[in-house]
Amino acid sequence: MTRASADPRTAATPPTQRTQRTTRRGSTSTCASCATTHDGHYPAIALDRDGRAVDTLTTNAGHLLGTGILDPHEEAEVAALLTGPDVSSGFGLRTLATTSGGYWPLSYHGGSVWTHDTAIVARGMARAGLDGPAREVVAGMLAAAEAFDYRVPELHAGDAASETPRPAPYPAACRPQAWSAAAAVTAWDVLGARPEPAGR
């Protein structure tokens, strides 16, 4: 019998089917498709054709923070990974961990830093109550902003702040760039720098 003619009622359950569980927040977590590698345990960026979690650590996992998809323990695990030296450059978060295959600090989505992407993660951390990591991520954003004279480009190199005094701009990146500039709103919010109401 060929695969195409197999009876779907008797076919094996595909490994991509996730088992749901209720988290401590009362929301449903589907982190059965998490990857576990030497980096740690985190939501997979994708599943391969056989339904296995792709074991590449990216900032995309940080986009789940503060949404209720992950439970508090999972959120803390993801935050710790993203603020670690493999992802955090000191000038923002690399789109791909330095330990992942294909990493290069000037790769468009494979190791560079996008300020708006970093801001999304910082906002999620703050929403999840992870104020320390959120402030740490914002500090990196502000270090990059200062290095670029507050004309933040669309993206920049993921080289570590411990190795270079300023990140290299991505060739041909817009500078300044609107969504990078808008990350200042997140920085303002995470740091709690809200203005006093008029008349006080």
Short mmCIF file of N, CA, C and O in Angstrom, two decimals, residues 59 89 91-96 104-118 144-145 148 151-159 166-181 183:
data_model
loop_
_atom_site.label_atom_id
_atom_site.label_comp_id
_atom_site.label_asym_id
_atom_site.label_seq_id
_atom_site.Cartn_x
_atom_site.Cartn_y
_atom_site.Cartn_z
N THR A 59 15.15 34.66 18.80
CA THR A 59 14.38 35.59 19.63
C THR A 59 12.89 35.36 19.51
O THR A 59 12.12 35.86 20.33
N SER A 89 23.64 40.47 22.92
CA SER A 89 24.94 40.99 22.47
C SER A 89 25.45 42.10 23.37
O SER A 89 26.60 42.50 23.27
N PHE A 91 24.07 44.90 22.98
CA PHE A 91 23.49 45.98 22.18
C PHE A 91 22.09 45.60 21.71
O PHE A 91 21.57 46.16 20.76
N GLY A 92 21.50 44.61 22.35
CA GLY A 92 20.20 44.07 21.94
C GLY A 92 20.30 42.57 21.81
O GLY A 92 21.33 41.96 22.13
N LEU A 93 19.22 41.96 21.34
CA LEU A 93 19.15 40.51 21.22
C LEU A 93 19.40 40.06 19.79
O LEU A 93 18.78 40.56 18.86
N ARG A 94 20.30 39.10 19.64
CA ARG A 94 20.58 38.53 18.32
C ARG A 94 19.38 37.71 17.86
O ARG A 94 18.75 37.00 18.65
N THR A 95 19.09 37.76 16.58
CA THR A 95 17.97 36.99 16.04
C THR A 95 18.24 35.49 16.10
O THR A 95 17.30 34.71 16.09
N LEU A 96 19.49 35.10 16.18
CA LEU A 96 19.89 33.70 16.23
C LEU A 96 21.05 33.57 17.21
O LEU A 96 21.98 34.38 17.18
N TRP A 104 25.85 34.19 12.03
CA TRP A 104 26.84 35.16 11.57
C TRP A 104 26.33 36.51 12.03
O TRP A 104 25.15 36.84 11.84
N PRO A 105 27.15 37.34 12.64
CA PRO A 105 26.66 38.58 13.24
C PRO A 105 26.02 39.57 12.27
O PRO A 105 25.23 40.41 12.68
N LEU A 106 26.31 39.46 10.98
CA LEU A 106 25.70 40.36 10.01
C LEU A 106 24.70 39.64 9.10
O LEU A 106 24.31 40.18 8.07
N SER A 107 24.28 38.46 9.50
CA SER A 107 23.24 37.76 8.73
C SER A 107 21.90 38.42 9.02
O SER A 107 21.55 38.67 10.17
N TYR A 108 21.14 38.68 7.97
CA TYR A 108 19.90 39.45 8.07
C TYR A 108 18.99 38.95 9.18
O TYR A 108 18.53 39.72 10.03
N HIS A 109 18.70 37.65 9.21
CA HIS A 109 17.89 37.07 10.28
C HIS A 109 18.64 35.95 10.99
O HIS A 109 18.04 35.15 11.70
N GLY A 110 19.95 35.89 10.80
CA GLY A 110 20.72 34.79 11.37
C GLY A 110 21.83 35.22 12.30
O GLY A 110 22.90 34.61 12.33
N GLY A 111 21.58 36.28 13.08
CA GLY A 111 22.57 36.71 14.06
C GLY A 111 22.65 38.20 14.25
O GLY A 111 23.26 38.68 15.20
N SER A 112 22.01 38.97 13.37
CA SER A 112 21.98 40.42 13.54
C SER A 112 21.00 40.78 14.66
O SER A 112 20.28 39.93 15.17
N VAL A 113 21.01 42.05 15.03
CA VAL A 113 20.11 42.57 16.07
C VAL A 113 19.12 43.53 15.41
O VAL A 113 19.53 44.45 14.71
N TRP A 114 17.85 43.29 15.63
CA TRP A 114 16.78 44.20 15.19
C TRP A 114 16.24 44.87 16.45
O TRP A 114 15.71 44.19 17.34
N THR A 115 16.34 46.18 16.53
CA THR A 115 15.91 46.88 17.74
C THR A 115 14.43 46.66 18.02
O THR A 115 14.04 46.47 19.18
N HIS A 116 13.59 46.66 16.99
CA HIS A 116 12.16 46.47 17.26
C HIS A 116 11.88 45.07 17.77
O HIS A 116 11.02 44.86 18.62
N ASP A 117 12.64 44.07 17.31
CA ASP A 117 12.49 42.69 17.77
C ASP A 117 12.90 42.60 19.24
O ASP A 117 12.21 41.97 20.06
N THR A 118 14.00 43.26 19.58
CA THR A 118 14.46 43.31 20.97
C THR A 118 13.40 43.96 21.85
O THR A 118 13.12 43.50 22.96
N ALA A 144 23.03 50.58 22.27
CA ALA A 144 23.10 50.64 20.80
C ALA A 144 22.64 52.01 20.30
O ALA A 144 23.27 52.59 19.41
N ALA A 145 21.58 52.54 20.88
CA ALA A 145 21.07 53.85 20.46
C ALA A 145 22.14 54.92 20.65
O ALA A 145 22.38 55.75 19.76
N PHE A 148 24.86 54.77 18.06
CA PHE A 148 24.42 55.27 16.75
C PHE A 148 23.95 56.73 16.82
O PHE A 148 23.24 57.19 15.94
N ARG A 151 20.29 57.62 16.20
CA ARG A 151 19.71 57.42 14.87
C ARG A 151 19.80 55.92 14.58
O ARG A 151 20.65 55.47 13.81
N VAL A 152 18.95 55.17 15.24
CA VAL A 152 19.06 53.71 15.25
C VAL A 152 18.68 53.12 13.89
O VAL A 152 17.61 53.43 13.36
N PRO A 153 19.55 52.28 13.34
CA PRO A 153 19.24 51.68 12.04
C PRO A 153 18.22 50.55 12.16
O PRO A 153 17.89 50.10 13.26
N GLU A 154 17.77 50.11 11.03
CA GLU A 154 16.81 49.01 10.94
C GLU A 154 17.33 47.77 11.66
O GLU A 154 16.61 47.10 12.39
N LEU A 155 18.60 47.46 11.46
CA LEU A 155 19.26 46.34 12.14
C LEU A 155 20.74 46.63 12.18
O LEU A 155 21.24 47.50 11.45
N HIS A 156 21.44 45.90 13.04
CA HIS A 156 22.89 46.06 13.14
C HIS A 156 23.52 44.73 13.50
O HIS A 156 22.83 43.75 13.80
N ALA A 157 24.84 44.70 13.47
CA ALA A 157 25.57 43.46 13.73
C ALA A 157 25.35 42.96 15.14
O ALA A 157 25.15 43.73 16.07
N GLY A 158 25.43 41.65 15.29
CA GLY A 158 25.26 41.02 16.60
C GLY A 158 26.54 40.81 17.36
O GLY A 158 26.58 40.00 18.29
N ASP A 159 27.60 41.51 16.98
CA ASP A 159 28.86 41.40 17.72
C ASP A 159 28.66 41.79 19.17
O ASP A 159 27.88 42.69 19.48
N ARG A 166 31.13 49.65 19.61
CA ARG A 166 29.86 50.00 18.98
C ARG A 166 29.52 48.95 17.93
O ARG A 166 30.42 48.42 17.29
N PRO A 167 28.24 48.66 17.76
CA PRO A 167 27.86 47.66 16.75
C PRO A 167 28.00 48.22 15.34
O PRO A 167 27.83 49.42 15.12
N ALA A 168 28.33 47.37 14.42
CA ALA A 168 28.41 47.78 13.01
C ALA A 168 27.01 47.83 12.42
O ALA A 168 26.21 46.91 12.63
N PRO A 169 26.68 48.88 11.68
CA PRO A 169 25.37 48.91 11.03
C PRO A 169 25.31 47.88 9.90
O PRO A 169 26.33 47.57 9.30
N TYR A 170 24.14 47.37 9.66
CA TYR A 170 23.96 46.44 8.56
C TYR A 170 24.09 47.21 7.25
O TYR A 170 23.51 48.29 7.11
N PRO A 171 24.83 46.68 6.29
CA PRO A 171 24.97 47.40 5.02
C PRO A 171 23.61 47.66 4.38
O PRO A 171 22.76 46.78 4.32
N ALA A 172 23.40 48.87 3.94
CA ALA A 172 22.18 49.31 3.25
C ALA A 172 20.95 49.37 4.15
O ALA A 172 19.84 49.54 3.66
N ALA A 173 21.13 49.26 5.47
CA ALA A 173 19.99 49.39 6.38
C ALA A 173 19.53 50.84 6.43
O ALA A 173 20.35 51.76 6.38
N CYS A 174 18.23 51.05 6.52
CA CYS A 174 17.70 52.40 6.70
C CYS A 174 18.19 52.93 8.05
O CYS A 174 18.21 52.21 9.04
N ARG A 175 18.57 54.22 8.09
CA ARG A 175 19.06 54.81 9.34
C ARG A 175 18.80 56.31 9.32
O ARG A 175 19.34 56.99 8.46
N PRO A 176 17.98 56.81 10.22
CA PRO A 176 17.20 56.04 11.20
C PRO A 176 16.06 55.29 10.54
O PRO A 176 15.75 55.53 9.37
N GLN A 177 15.45 54.43 11.31
CA GLN A 177 14.37 53.61 10.79
C GLN A 177 13.18 53.68 11.75
O GLN A 177 13.37 53.68 12.96
N ALA A 178 11.99 53.78 11.20
CA ALA A 178 10.80 54.09 12.01
C ALA A 178 10.52 53.08 13.11
O ALA A 178 10.30 53.47 14.26
N TRP A 179 10.51 51.79 12.79
CA TRP A 179 10.13 50.86 13.87
C TRP A 179 11.25 50.72 14.88
O TRP A 179 11.00 50.41 16.04
N SER A 180 12.50 50.98 14.49
CA SER A 180 13.58 51.01 15.48
C SER A 180 13.41 52.22 16.40
O SER A 180 13.59 52.12 17.61
N ALA A 181 13.04 53.36 15.81
CA ALA A 181 12.81 54.57 16.62
C ALA A 181 11.65 54.35 17.58
O ALA A 181 11.69 54.80 18.73
N ALA A 183 10.91 51.80 19.16
CA ALA A 183 11.32 50.99 20.30
C ALA A 183 11.59 51.86 21.53
O ALA A 183 11.58 51.36 22.66
#
